[in-house]
Backbone as a chain_set.jsonl record, in Angstrom:
{"seq": "LAAIKERYGGYRKVKGDGNCFIRGYLFGVLESLVKRGGGAEATGLIGRLSGYYFRMIDGVQGLGYSAGAIEDFHREMENVLKGIADGTMTIDMLETTINEAMVSNSLVFFCRMVASCHIQTHSQHFAPFLGLEGGEDKVRASLKEYCAKEVEPLEKEVEEMEVMALASAFDVGLRIEHMDASAGPVNHHDLPHGASPHVFMLYRPGHYDLIYPPQ", "coords": {"N": [[-23.961, -3.531, -8.179], [-25.689, -5.582, -7.486], [-23.987, -7.564, -6.528], [-23.137, -6.425, -4.145], [-25.555, -6.325, -2.743], [-25.98, -9.005, -2.381], [-24.135, -9.697, -0.459], [-24.43, -8.002, 1.676], [-26.671, -6.864, 4.206], [-27.801, -4.484, 4.991], [-28.02, -0.856, 4.771], [-26.832, 2.435, 5.073], [-27.355, 5.694, 4.333], [-25.073, 8.342, 3.881], [-24.543, 11.765, 4.518], [-23.675, 13.777, 1.766], [-21.181, 15.784, 1.672], [-18.518, 16.276, 1.334], [-17.418, 15.462, 3.653], [-18.17, 12.873, 3.925], [-16.834, 10.385, 4.173], [-15.468, 10.63, 6.651], [-17.565, 11.238, 8.462], [-19.194, 8.993, 8.098], [-17.448, 6.834, 8.734], [-16.761, 7.474, 11.391], [-19.309, 7.376, 12.644], [-19.847, 4.685, 12.162], [-17.815, 3.443, 13.672], [-18.492, 4.279, 16.313], [-21.12, 3.31, 16.514], [-20.646, 0.572, 16.249], [-19.212, 0.083, 18.609], [-21.206, 0.615, 20.535], [-23.113, -1.379, 19.893], [-21.662, -3.706, 20.372], [-21.249, -3.583, 23.02], [-18.969, -2.295, 23.841], [-17.481, -1.101, 26.097], [-14.935, -1.116, 27.37], [-13.314, -0.931, 25.126], [-14.1, 1.562, 24.18], [-13.157, 3.179, 26.247], [-10.443, 2.717, 25.895], [-10.148, 3.912, 23.389], [-10.654, 6.557, 24.012], [-8.322, 7.171, 25.442], [-6.447, 6.746, 23.413], [-7.116, 8.694, 21.448], [-6.808, 10.96, 22.987], [-4.086, 10.908, 23.288], [-3.299, 11.624, 20.694], [-4.34, 14.213, 20.697], [-2.73, 15.503, 22.638], [-0.281, 15.312, 21.378], [-0.765, 17.018, 19.259], [-0.815, 19.538, 20.49], [1.584, 19.818, 21.78], [4.297, 21.795, 22.032], [7.0, 21.333, 21.905], [7.939, 18.603, 21.348], [5.848, 17.883, 19.806], [3.295, 19.023, 17.536], [2.62, 21.646, 17.951], [0.15, 23.037, 17.834], [-2.463, 25.353, 18.765], [-3.864, 24.9, 21.92], [-6.251, 26.051, 22.719], [-7.638, 26.248, 20.353], [-8.428, 23.719, 19.747], [-9.265, 22.182, 21.92], [-12.021, 22.177, 22.68], [-13.227, 20.661, 20.679], [-11.976, 18.234, 21.02], [-12.966, 17.623, 23.567], [-15.672, 17.296, 22.985], [-15.648, 14.936, 21.464], [-14.632, 13.201, 23.402], [-16.708, 13.229, 25.288], [-18.795, 11.897, 23.943], [-17.657, 9.347, 23.633], [-17.302, 8.67, 26.318], [-19.94, 8.335, 27.089], [-20.511, 5.982, 25.745], [-18.669, 4.301, 26.955], [-19.589, 4.184, 29.61], [-22.004, 3.005, 29.269], [-24.365, 4.43, 28.853], [-25.024, 5.492, 26.406], [-27.134, 5.08, 23.652], [-28.103, 3.582, 20.471], [-30.086, 5.165, 19.261], [-29.691, 7.598, 20.611], [-27.121, 8.131, 19.746], [-27.529, 8.48, 16.982], [-29.092, 10.808, 17.054], [-27.227, 12.589, 18.148], [-25.167, 12.639, 16.175], [-26.589, 13.76, 14.12], [-26.974, 16.358, 14.883], [-26.012, 19.412, 13.826], [-23.934, 21.177, 14.797], [-22.591, 19.635, 16.728], [-21.911, 17.394, 15.209], [-20.227, 18.54, 13.23], [-18.176, 19.408, 14.888], [-17.13, 16.971, 15.803], [-16.328, 15.856, 13.375], [-14.393, 17.721, 12.589], [-12.487, 17.351, 14.622], [-11.729, 14.745, 14.026], [-10.516, 15.21, 11.554], [-8.312, 16.672, 12.417], [-7.012, 14.722, 13.905], [-6.356, 12.918, 11.86], [-4.617, 14.576, 10.418], [-2.597, 14.934, 12.33], [-1.701, 12.293, 12.556], [-0.685, 11.82, 9.989], [1.386, 13.74, 9.887], [3.055, 12.884, 11.934], [3.926, 10.499, 11.061], [5.75, 10.686, 8.958], [7.585, 9.386, 7.219], [6.125, 7.306, 6.168], [3.996, 8.569, 4.8], [5.039, 10.568, 3.132], [5.879, 9.578, 0.526], [3.42, 9.403, -0.835], [2.908, 11.937, -1.677], [5.047, 12.473, -3.173], [7.258, 13.578, -1.901], [10.523, 14.702, -1.188], [13.851, 14.984, 0.221], [15.422, 16.422, 3.179], [14.503, 15.484, 6.594], [13.335, 17.633, 8.044], [12.467, 19.313, 5.982], [10.617, 17.662, 4.672], [8.725, 17.278, 6.717], [7.826, 19.907, 7.061], [6.62, 20.312, 4.585], [4.587, 18.391, 4.668], [3.094, 19.401, 6.808], [2.184, 21.79, 5.689], [0.664, 20.76, 3.571], [-1.329, 19.352, 5.02], [-2.577, 21.459, 6.372], [-3.819, 22.747, 4.272], [-5.276, 20.781, 2.85], [-6.243, 18.69, 4.463], [-7.207, 19.463, 7.03], [-9.259, 21.555, 6.714], [-12.823, 21.781, 6.804], [-14.349, 21.688, 4.454], [-12.993, 20.28, 2.524], [-12.56, 17.596, 0.215], [-12.083, 14.215, 1.165], [-9.171, 12.362, 0.721], [-7.383, 9.36, -0.366], [-5.125, 9.107, 1.278], [-5.848, 10.385, 3.679], [-7.929, 8.73, 4.461], [-6.563, 6.333, 5.031], [-4.945, 7.293, 7.114], [-6.789, 8.063, 9.134], [-8.137, 5.657, 9.725], [-5.99, 4.171, 10.661], [-5.238, 5.709, 12.863], [-7.497, 5.56, 14.579], [-7.614, 2.847, 14.792], [-9.609, 0.932, 14.408], [-11.022, -1.654, 12.749], [-11.698, -1.448, 9.248], [-13.58, -2.086, 6.355], [-13.629, -1.373, 2.971], [-15.725, -1.4, 0.28], [-15.425, -1.251, -3.149], [-17.129, 0.261, -5.743], [-17.751, 0.757, -9.123], [-18.572, 1.972, -12.439], [-18.005, -0.135, -14.067], [-18.298, -3.518, -15.359], [-17.007, -5.386, -13.938], [-15.847, -7.431, -11.108], [-16.705, -6.56, -7.702], [-14.376, -4.971, -5.727], [-12.56, -5.059, -2.621], [-10.878, -3.5, 0.175], [-9.062, -3.734, 3.245], [-8.571, -1.825, 6.2], [-6.94, -0.845, 9.246], [-4.151, -2.558, 7.679], [-4.633, -6.007, 7.707], [-6.363, -5.982, 9.862], [-9.354, -7.051, 11.555], [-12.48, -6.314, 10.191], [-14.788, -3.985, 11.591], [-16.314, -1.945, 10.76], [-18.06, -1.199, 7.809], [-17.952, 0.049, 4.559], [-19.295, 1.468, 1.575], [-17.865, 2.484, -1.372], [-18.457, 4.684, -3.907], [-17.565, 6.464, -6.847], [-16.507, 9.465, -5.546], [-18.073, 9.371, -3.243], [-19.015, 8.02, -0.024], [-20.854, 5.506, 1.689], [-22.44, 3.828, 4.469], [-22.508, 0.307, 4.955], [-23.95, -2.847, 5.923], [-23.152, -6.047, 7.071], [-25.023, -9.171, 6.95], [-26.811, -10.01, 9.921]], "CA": [[-24.819, -3.354, -7.008], [-26.244, -6.886, -7.124], [-22.99, -8.273, -5.722], [-23.173, -5.824, -2.81], [-26.802, -6.743, -2.097], [-25.853, -10.41, -2.001], [-23.229, -9.861, 0.678], [-24.751, -7.084, 2.768], [-28.096, -6.837, 4.481], [-28.275, -3.166, 5.391], [-27.387, 0.287, 4.104], [-27.13, 3.724, 5.705], [-26.873, 6.784, 3.495], [-24.309, 9.363, 4.593], [-24.624, 13.084, 3.887], [-22.597, 14.011, 0.809], [-20.735, 17.178, 1.764], [-17.062, 16.293, 1.413], [-17.037, 14.806, 4.905], [-18.939, 11.631, 4.021], [-16.04, 9.289, 4.716], [-15.2, 10.837, 8.078], [-18.811, 11.126, 9.217], [-19.634, 7.604, 8.033], [-16.536, 5.97, 9.494], [-16.91, 7.783, 12.811], [-20.569, 6.8, 13.122], [-19.688, 3.236, 12.149], [-16.993, 3.072, 14.831], [-19.26, 4.487, 17.541], [-22.244, 2.373, 16.482], [-20.096, -0.758, 16.511], [-18.895, 0.002, 20.036], [-22.466, 0.516, 21.277], [-23.731, -2.684, 19.635], [-20.842, -4.78, 20.943], [-21.024, -3.346, 24.439], [-17.524, -2.101, 23.892], [-17.098, -0.077, 27.065], [-13.48, -1.095, 27.552], [-12.735, -0.423, 23.877], [-14.358, 3.008, 24.145], [-12.201, 3.784, 27.177], [-9.145, 2.673, 25.224], [-10.136, 4.89, 22.305], [-10.497, 7.865, 24.662], [-6.894, 7.346, 25.7], [-5.723, 6.81, 22.139], [-7.352, 9.994, 20.818], [-6.188, 11.97, 23.853], [-2.671, 10.909, 22.925], [-3.158, 12.458, 19.496], [-4.597, 15.602, 21.084], [-1.557, 16.064, 23.32], [0.765, 15.482, 20.366], [-1.094, 18.208, 18.474], [-0.578, 20.804, 21.195], [2.93, 19.826, 22.351], [5.116, 22.718, 21.252], [8.406, 20.922, 21.893], [8.089, 17.373, 20.58], [4.65, 17.674, 19.009], [3.037, 19.838, 16.35], [2.551, 23.045, 18.342], [-1.129, 23.706, 17.592], [-3.018, 26.028, 19.932], [-4.823, 24.09, 22.671], [-7.531, 26.738, 22.717], [-8.317, 26.062, 19.07], [-8.766, 22.313, 19.522], [-9.701, 21.467, 23.117], [-13.475, 21.985, 22.704], [-13.555, 19.572, 19.756], [-11.516, 17.024, 21.712], [-13.897, 17.359, 24.664], [-16.911, 16.787, 22.388], [-15.397, 13.529, 21.145], [-14.465, 12.485, 24.667], [-18.019, 13.091, 25.915], [-19.525, 10.832, 23.25], [-17.027, 8.07, 23.966], [-17.586, 8.375, 27.729], [-21.303, 7.809, 27.123], [-20.435, 4.577, 25.324], [-17.885, 3.574, 27.96], [-20.371, 3.933, 30.833], [-23.214, 2.276, 28.912], [-25.562, 5.273, 28.78], [-25.277, 5.873, 25.019], [-27.871, 4.124, 22.825], [-28.021, 3.871, 19.037], [-30.961, 6.315, 18.99], [-29.001, 8.796, 21.105], [-25.979, 8.36, 18.862], [-28.061, 9.051, 15.739], [-29.476, 12.193, 17.344], [-25.991, 13.355, 18.345], [-24.47, 12.809, 14.9], [-27.413, 14.592, 13.243], [-26.929, 17.751, 15.331], [-24.981, 19.972, 12.944], [-22.772, 21.722, 15.506], [-21.86, 18.52, 17.34], [-21.352, 16.585, 14.123], [-19.088, 19.25, 12.634], [-17.087, 19.396, 15.871], [-16.534, 15.635, 15.777], [-15.65, 15.702, 12.082], [-13.176, 18.534, 12.602], [-11.481, 16.702, 15.459], [-11.216, 13.616, 13.238], [-9.578, 15.758, 10.565], [-7.073, 17.024, 13.115], [-6.349, 13.458, 14.239], [-5.745, 12.436, 10.618], [-3.487, 15.463, 10.148], [-1.546, 14.605, 13.29], [-1.146, 10.98, 12.208], [0.13, 11.989, 8.778], [2.6, 14.504, 10.184], [3.934, 12.143, 12.844], [4.367, 9.292, 10.339], [6.165, 11.33, 7.708], [8.248, 8.461, 6.305], [5.101, 6.498, 5.5], [3.09, 9.34, 3.952], [5.742, 11.432, 2.179], [5.856, 9.077, -0.854], [2.132, 9.652, -1.476], [2.966, 13.282, -2.253], [6.309, 12.602, -3.906], [8.134, 14.493, -1.17], [11.903, 14.27, -1.004], [14.687, 15.939, 0.944], [15.669, 16.151, 4.583], [13.337, 15.259, 7.435], [12.694, 18.91, 8.364], [11.784, 19.789, 4.78], [9.46, 16.793, 4.449], [7.727, 17.58, 7.74], [7.248, 21.22, 6.749], [5.747, 20.135, 3.423], [3.401, 17.669, 5.127], [2.302, 20.326, 7.626], [1.522, 22.698, 4.752], [-0.364, 19.981, 2.872], [-2.428, 19.075, 5.936], [-3.278, 22.717, 6.641], [-4.61, 23.126, 3.098], [-6.071, 19.716, 2.248], [-6.772, 17.708, 5.41], [-7.887, 20.053, 8.179], [-10.48, 22.318, 6.427], [-14.025, 20.957, 6.744], [-14.972, 21.583, 3.13], [-12.134, 19.56, 1.591], [-12.818, 16.178, -0.022], [-11.109, 13.325, 1.793], [-8.443, 11.532, -0.239], [-6.97, 8.042, 0.13], [-4.144, 9.243, 2.349], [-6.558, 10.695, 4.907], [-8.662, 7.514, 4.822], [-5.586, 5.455, 5.674], [-4.481, 7.901, 8.363], [-7.822, 8.035, 10.166], [-8.353, 4.266, 10.128], [-4.829, 3.769, 11.464], [-5.27, 6.441, 14.13], [-8.556, 4.986, 15.416], [-7.293, 1.422, 14.933], [-10.839, 0.136, 14.373], [-10.977, -2.235, 11.414], [-12.592, -0.902, 8.225], [-13.576, -2.68, 5.013], [-14.22, -0.515, 1.944], [-16.106, -2.058, -0.969], [-15.315, -0.278, -4.238], [-18.06, 0.001, -6.831], [-17.72, 1.764, -10.181], [-19.509, 1.712, -13.533], [-17.572, -1.285, -14.859], [-19.025, -4.765, -15.135], [-16.116, -6.296, -13.236], [-16.202, -7.75, -9.726], [-16.523, -5.53, -6.68], [-13.165, -5.212, -4.95], [-12.533, -4.412, -1.315], [-9.625, -3.556, 0.922], [-9.237, -3.58, 4.681], [-7.668, -0.918, 6.901], [-5.526, -1.007, 8.918], [-3.841, -3.824, 7.018], [-4.683, -7.184, 8.562], [-7.335, -5.84, 10.95], [-10.702, -7.573, 11.323], [-13.341, -5.135, 10.044], [-15.993, -3.732, 12.379], [-17.05, -0.93, 10.003], [-18.09, -1.541, 6.389], [-18.381, 1.203, 3.774], [-19.373, 1.335, 0.124], [-17.335, 3.655, -2.07], [-18.735, 4.966, -5.311], [-16.738, 7.647, -7.133], [-16.856, 10.721, -4.899], [-18.973, 9.28, -2.089], [-19.005, 6.843, 0.846], [-22.004, 5.208, 2.535], [-22.251, 2.682, 5.355], [-23.223, -0.921, 4.644], [-23.946, -3.741, 7.075], [-23.282, -7.47, 6.749], [-26.174, -9.8, 7.618], [-26.611, -10.348, 11.343]], "C": [[-25.405, -4.682, -6.538], [-25.284, -7.656, -6.227], [-22.96, -7.736, -4.293], [-24.411, -6.299, -2.061], [-26.745, -8.194, -1.648], [-25.082, -10.577, -0.696], [-23.596, -9.007, 1.888], [-26.256, -6.962, 2.938], [-28.652, -5.479, 4.839], [-27.443, -2.059, 4.781], [-27.78, 1.542, 4.857], [-26.503, 4.822, 4.86], [-26.196, 7.835, 4.366], [-24.376, 10.672, 3.809], [-23.412, 13.337, 2.996], [-22.147, 15.459, 0.8], [-19.215, 17.302, 1.806], [-16.533, 15.623, 2.662], [-17.657, 13.422, 5.036], [-18.108, 10.477, 4.57], [-15.864, 9.451, 6.22], [-16.463, 10.635, 8.897], [-19.289, 9.671, 9.247], [-18.761, 6.685, 8.864], [-16.687, 6.212, 10.989], [-18.198, 7.182, 13.361], [-20.463, 5.285, 13.183], [-18.885, 2.734, 13.337], [-17.818, 3.153, 16.111], [-20.427, 3.512, 17.631], [-21.773, 0.958, 16.81], [-19.778, -0.94, 17.992], [-20.159, -0.143, 20.877], [-23.058, -0.88, 21.126], [-22.974, -3.817, 20.31], [-20.626, -4.622, 22.442], [-19.564, -3.08, 24.733], [-17.079, -1.014, 24.84], [-15.599, 0.039, 27.244], [-12.786, -0.563, 26.307], [-12.927, 1.08, 23.768], [-13.398, 3.744, 25.071], [-10.808, 3.812, 26.565], [-9.035, 3.704, 24.125], [-10.037, 6.311, 22.852], [-9.018, 8.148, 24.902], [-6.095, 7.513, 24.43], [-5.871, 8.187, 21.497], [-6.808, 11.136, 21.674], [-4.693, 12.055, 23.582], [-2.408, 11.747, 21.691], [-3.359, 13.929, 19.842], [-3.358, 16.226, 21.726], [-0.365, 16.193, 22.376], [0.509, 16.724, 19.516], [-0.619, 19.476, 19.167], [0.8, 20.883, 21.849], [3.832, 20.693, 21.479], [6.57, 22.33, 21.144], [8.603, 19.7, 21.008], [6.901, 17.097, 19.669], [4.538, 18.665, 17.87], [2.822, 21.306, 16.67], [1.274, 23.77, 17.988], [-1.615, 24.354, 18.892], [-4.046, 25.135, 20.619], [-6.206, 24.722, 22.64], [-8.328, 26.539, 21.447], [-8.867, 24.655, 18.899], [-9.466, 21.668, 20.708], [-11.212, 21.235, 23.167], [-13.891, 20.817, 21.816], [-13.117, 18.228, 20.344], [-12.495, 16.646, 22.815], [-15.211, 16.79, 24.134], [-16.771, 15.302, 22.057], [-15.319, 12.692, 22.417], [-15.811, 12.245, 25.338], [-18.833, 11.976, 25.272], [-18.963, 9.469, 23.639], [-17.257, 7.694, 25.429], [-18.999, 7.822, 27.885], [-21.359, 6.35, 26.704], [-19.729, 3.752, 26.393], [-18.707, 3.251, 29.205], [-21.731, 3.295, 30.553], [-24.47, 3.104, 28.793], [-25.931, 5.656, 27.35], [-26.005, 4.747, 24.283], [-27.69, 4.489, 21.353], [-28.879, 5.08, 18.691], [-30.303, 7.615, 19.444], [-27.824, 9.146, 20.211], [-26.43, 8.986, 17.55], [-28.436, 10.513, 15.937], [-28.245, 13.085, 17.464], [-25.318, 13.658, 17.017], [-25.26, 13.7, 13.95], [-27.532, 16.036, 13.715], [-25.737, 18.419, 14.654], [-23.742, 20.439, 13.7], [-21.921, 20.613, 16.121], [-21.16, 17.706, 16.263], [-20.133, 17.249, 13.503], [-17.896, 19.308, 13.587], [-16.359, 18.058, 15.856], [-15.75, 15.409, 14.492], [-14.347, 16.496, 12.068], [-12.101, 17.883, 13.461], [-10.89, 15.492, 14.741], [-10.224, 14.09, 12.187], [-8.247, 16.119, 11.227], [-6.295, 15.772, 13.529], [-5.654, 12.893, 13.008], [-4.514, 13.26, 10.267], [-2.311, 15.127, 11.053], [-0.887, 13.275, 12.934], [-0.24, 11.081, 10.987], [1.461, 12.662, 9.113], [3.572, 13.755, 11.094], [4.351, 10.793, 12.274], [4.848, 9.719, 8.958], [6.811, 10.358, 6.729], [7.251, 7.61, 5.536], [4.323, 7.309, 4.473], [3.788, 10.23, 2.929], [5.716, 10.895, 0.751], [4.531, 9.306, -1.576], [2.124, 11.007, -2.181], [4.247, 13.509, -3.04], [7.295, 13.524, -3.232], [9.516, 13.885, -0.981], [12.667, 15.346, -0.243], [14.873, 15.524, 2.384], [14.387, 16.046, 5.381], [12.605, 16.562, 7.749], [11.906, 19.441, 7.175], [10.521, 18.981, 4.519], [8.356, 17.112, 5.455], [7.051, 18.923, 7.491], [6.271, 21.114, 5.587], [4.466, 19.403, 3.808], [2.5, 18.567, 5.963], [1.53, 21.293, 6.733], [0.399, 21.984, 4.009], [-1.578, 19.759, 3.777], [-3.249, 20.327, 6.23], [-4.211, 23.096, 5.496], [-5.629, 22.068, 2.688], [-6.738, 18.764, 3.234], [-7.648, 18.355, 6.473], [-9.162, 20.835, 7.84], [-11.691, 21.411, 6.216], [-14.532, 20.718, 5.328], [-14.174, 20.736, 2.149], [-12.558, 18.096, 1.456], [-11.708, 15.343, 0.611], [-10.489, 12.425, 0.737], [-7.956, 10.249, 0.441], [-6.016, 8.144, 1.319], [-4.823, 9.523, 3.688], [-7.371, 9.502, 5.395], [-7.742, 6.56, 5.58], [-5.173, 5.994, 7.039], [-5.526, 7.779, 9.46], [-8.081, 6.614, 10.65], [-7.201, 3.763, 10.992], [-4.843, 4.443, 12.831], [-6.308, 5.853, 15.085], [-8.284, 3.518, 15.721], [-8.549, 0.578, 15.136], [-11.008, -0.332, 12.938], [-12.075, -1.745, 10.483], [-12.446, -1.711, 6.945], [-14.296, -1.735, 4.056], [-14.472, -1.352, 0.704], [-16.129, -0.991, -2.058], [-16.255, -0.665, -5.371], [-17.951, 1.122, -7.859], [-18.66, 1.33, -11.295], [-19.139, 0.484, -14.352], [-18.383, -2.523, -14.494], [-18.193, -5.773, -14.353], [-16.563, -6.547, -11.812], [-15.965, -6.566, -8.794], [-15.305, -5.9, -5.837], [-13.268, -4.526, -3.594], [-11.112, -4.4, -0.776], [-9.896, -3.195, 2.375], [-8.158, -2.667, 5.256], [-7.945, -0.983, 8.397], [-5.248, -2.396, 8.371], [-3.848, -4.973, 8.024], [-5.693, -7.122, 9.684], [-8.666, -6.482, 10.569], [-11.669, -6.398, 11.255], [-14.531, -5.131, 10.999], [-16.885, -2.707, 11.687], [-16.924, -1.284, 8.527], [-18.648, -0.346, 5.618], [-18.358, 0.871, 2.291], [-18.858, 2.623, -0.498], [-17.781, 3.63, -3.513], [-18.055, 6.279, -5.622], [-17.281, 8.924, -6.487], [-17.703, 10.605, -3.653], [-18.828, 7.948, -1.353], [-20.34, 6.734, 1.578], [-21.655, 4.018, 3.418], [-23.063, 1.495, 4.858], [-23.028, -1.883, 5.812], [-24.061, -5.187, 6.625], [-24.492, -8.062, 7.462], [-25.842, -10.161, 9.06], [-26.595, -11.86, 11.519]], "O": [[-25.598, -4.89, -5.34], [-25.706, -8.32, -5.28], [-22.779, -8.498, -3.343], [-24.333, -6.638, -0.88], [-27.376, -8.574, -0.661], [-25.353, -11.494, 0.079], [-23.127, -9.262, 2.997], [-27.014, -6.955, 1.968], [-29.866, -5.331, 4.979], [-26.317, -2.278, 4.332], [-28.939, 1.698, 5.24], [-25.285, 4.876, 4.69], [-26.68, 8.173, 5.447], [-24.276, 10.676, 2.582], [-22.27, 13.139, 3.412], [-22.655, 16.271, 0.026], [-18.685, 18.316, 2.26], [-15.36, 15.257, 2.736], [-17.675, 12.851, 6.127], [-18.614, 9.671, 5.351], [-16.089, 8.506, 6.977], [-16.442, 9.94, 9.912], [-19.731, 9.175, 10.284], [-19.267, 5.85, 9.613], [-16.737, 5.262, 11.77], [-18.189, 6.551, 14.419], [-20.93, 4.664, 14.139], [-19.231, 1.719, 13.941], [-17.842, 2.209, 16.901], [-20.695, 2.953, 18.694], [-22.429, 0.236, 17.561], [-20.046, -1.998, 18.562], [-20.188, -0.93, 21.823], [-23.458, -1.498, 22.113], [-23.582, -4.784, 20.77], [-19.917, -5.414, 23.064], [-19.001, -3.559, 25.717], [-16.37, -0.093, 24.435], [-15.048, 1.14, 27.269], [-11.797, 0.163, 26.402], [-12.03, 1.795, 23.32], [-12.886, 4.808, 24.724], [-10.081, 4.797, 26.695], [-7.979, 4.307, 23.931], [-9.412, 7.173, 22.235], [-8.526, 9.235, 24.598], [-5.173, 8.326, 24.37], [-4.887, 8.781, 21.055], [-6.394, 12.166, 21.143], [-4.102, 13.134, 23.638], [-1.429, 12.491, 21.63], [-2.637, 14.792, 19.343], [-2.983, 17.35, 21.392], [0.47, 17.08, 22.55], [1.448, 17.402, 19.101], [-0.086, 20.38, 18.524], [1.148, 21.918, 22.416], [4.097, 20.36, 20.324], [7.311, 22.934, 20.367], [9.348, 19.752, 20.03], [6.944, 16.179, 18.85], [5.542, 19.098, 17.305], [2.836, 22.139, 15.763], [1.284, 24.993, 17.848], [-1.22, 23.945, 19.983], [-4.99, 24.665, 19.983], [-7.213, 24.021, 22.546], [-9.554, 26.648, 21.455], [-9.682, 24.413, 18.008], [-10.197, 20.695, 20.526], [-11.648, 20.192, 23.654], [-14.804, 20.068, 22.161], [-13.801, 17.216, 20.184], [-12.818, 15.47, 22.979], [-15.801, 15.906, 24.755], [-17.669, 14.509, 22.339], [-15.882, 11.6, 22.486], [-16.038, 11.173, 25.899], [-19.486, 11.198, 25.969], [-19.718, 8.545, 23.941], [-17.394, 6.512, 25.743], [-19.236, 6.943, 28.713], [-22.152, 5.573, 27.236], [-20.147, 2.635, 26.699], [-18.551, 2.181, 29.793], [-22.518, 3.068, 31.472], [-25.555, 2.543, 28.644], [-27.052, 6.104, 27.109], [-25.552, 3.602, 24.286], [-27.19, 5.565, 21.027], [-28.454, 5.934, 17.913], [-30.355, 8.619, 18.734], [-27.561, 10.32, 19.95], [-25.795, 9.916, 17.054], [-28.137, 11.358, 15.093], [-28.225, 14.201, 16.945], [-24.94, 14.8, 16.756], [-24.678, 14.331, 13.068], [-28.128, 16.861, 13.023], [-24.59, 18.037, 14.883], [-22.62, 20.135, 13.296], [-20.692, 20.644, 16.046], [-19.981, 17.372, 16.38], [-19.116, 16.593, 13.275], [-16.745, 19.263, 13.153], [-15.129, 18.009, 15.891], [-14.655, 14.847, 14.507], [-13.32, 16.009, 11.594], [-10.931, 17.862, 13.079], [-9.688, 15.239, 14.834], [-9.204, 13.441, 11.957], [-7.181, 15.893, 10.652], [-5.064, 15.766, 13.504], [-4.511, 12.443, 13.085], [-3.488, 12.712, 9.865], [-1.17, 15.044, 10.6], [0.335, 13.144, 13.002], [0.843, 10.496, 10.958], [2.523, 12.214, 8.681], [4.781, 13.975, 11.025], [5.053, 10.028, 12.936], [4.414, 9.189, 7.935], [6.61, 10.486, 5.522], [7.497, 7.236, 4.39], [4.017, 6.805, 3.392], [3.166, 10.611, 1.938], [5.545, 11.686, -0.177], [4.511, 9.396, -2.803], [1.413, 11.195, -3.168], [4.499, 14.614, -3.518], [8.087, 14.185, -3.903], [9.655, 12.706, -0.657], [12.192, 16.47, -0.085], [14.524, 14.408, 2.769], [13.32, 16.456, 4.925], [11.375, 16.593, 7.723], [10.802, 19.96, 7.34], [9.477, 19.541, 4.184], [7.185, 17.205, 5.085], [5.844, 19.06, 7.686], [5.216, 21.75, 5.597], [3.384, 19.749, 3.334], [1.276, 18.505, 5.843], [0.361, 21.583, 6.988], [-0.688, 22.535, 3.837], [-2.717, 19.953, 3.354], [-4.475, 20.262, 6.326], [-5.265, 23.693, 5.716], [-6.722, 22.404, 2.231], [-7.706, 18.094, 2.877], [-8.724, 17.842, 6.783], [-10.102, 20.784, 8.634], [-11.596, 20.393, 5.531], [-15.085, 19.658, 5.038], [-14.643, 20.496, 1.037], [-12.873, 17.438, 2.447], [-10.539, 15.727, 0.589], [-11.2, 11.8, -0.05], [-8.097, 10.075, 1.651], [-6.1, 7.351, 2.257], [-4.428, 8.97, 4.714], [-7.493, 9.283, 6.6], [-8.101, 6.045, 6.639], [-5.065, 5.238, 8.005], [-5.196, 7.432, 10.594], [-8.228, 6.385, 11.851], [-7.415, 3.016, 11.946], [-4.501, 3.823, 13.838], [-6.026, 5.669, 16.269], [-8.672, 3.008, 16.772], [-8.558, -0.364, 15.927], [-11.122, 0.48, 12.02], [-13.236, -1.638, 10.876], [-11.332, -1.99, 6.5], [-15.437, -1.344, 4.302], [-13.549, -1.942, 0.144], [-16.773, 0.046, -1.907], [-16.189, -1.777, -5.894], [-18.047, 2.299, -7.511], [-19.459, 0.413, -11.109], [-19.89, 0.098, -15.248], [-19.059, -2.568, -13.467], [-18.637, -6.9, -14.13], [-17.538, -5.955, -11.349], [-15.139, -5.694, -9.062], [-15.219, -7.005, -5.301], [-13.978, -3.532, -3.443], [-10.259, -5.177, -1.204], [-10.828, -2.455, 2.69], [-6.995, -2.725, 4.858], [-9.099, -1.163, 8.787], [-6.038, -3.316, 8.586], [-3.167, -4.927, 9.049], [-5.874, -8.108, 10.399], [-9.061, -6.461, 9.403], [-11.686, -5.565, 12.161], [-15.194, -6.151, 11.188], [-18.074, -2.609, 11.991], [-15.843, -1.622, 8.045], [-19.689, 0.203, 5.979], [-17.521, 0.103, 1.818], [-19.345, 3.712, -0.195], [-17.517, 2.678, -4.247], [-17.968, 7.141, -4.748], [-18.364, 9.4, -6.831], [-18.035, 11.622, -3.045], [-18.56, 6.906, -1.952], [-20.892, 7.737, 2.032], [-20.698, 3.291, 3.152], [-24.189, 1.667, 4.389], [-22.079, -1.76, 6.586], [-24.974, -5.525, 5.872], [-24.942, -7.517, 8.47], [-24.722, -10.567, 9.368], [-26.439, -12.349, 12.637]]}, "num_chains": 1, "name": "protein.A"}
């Protein structure tokens, strides 16, 4: 912990309910955009996440999910990002929004669906994590089943594969500092690979919190 305190000047505790990574990363992304005046980036992220939404509901080349089951959650995310894009969203407003249970759960669920979509549409990259083999159709069916059981439900703990998928889907740099009970040095890794981090998180076994480098 001393090594973390030396390198970081701030800390934000994230609710520990199985969604701590998603909630923390999402807040970190949105907070970073507000602080940096990232209106153009927010607009770009709206387009990026809309692309995932349309892939989810495309029944021919996409995943064939029901639009009616997802569109409200997509709209909730879009509304928050539009507030950042047009400059009306403040940090205080963002905190209030994320702390409203219904809104927060809607945003978290949409993030889970984005992660699921990313995993399923990048099957060659993610299949080895689950030891999946066989033809492309078989692998995709297995990934779809895995995502339905382990990625999309709100109560499920987020695993490394989902962390990688969400950071890649959002394409907003993330640094995770890993801290355990050992006396060794604190290690970190950055996602997506090679990206400059805008969001910093501390991982202790079973939980993620946000940390902030000195200003």
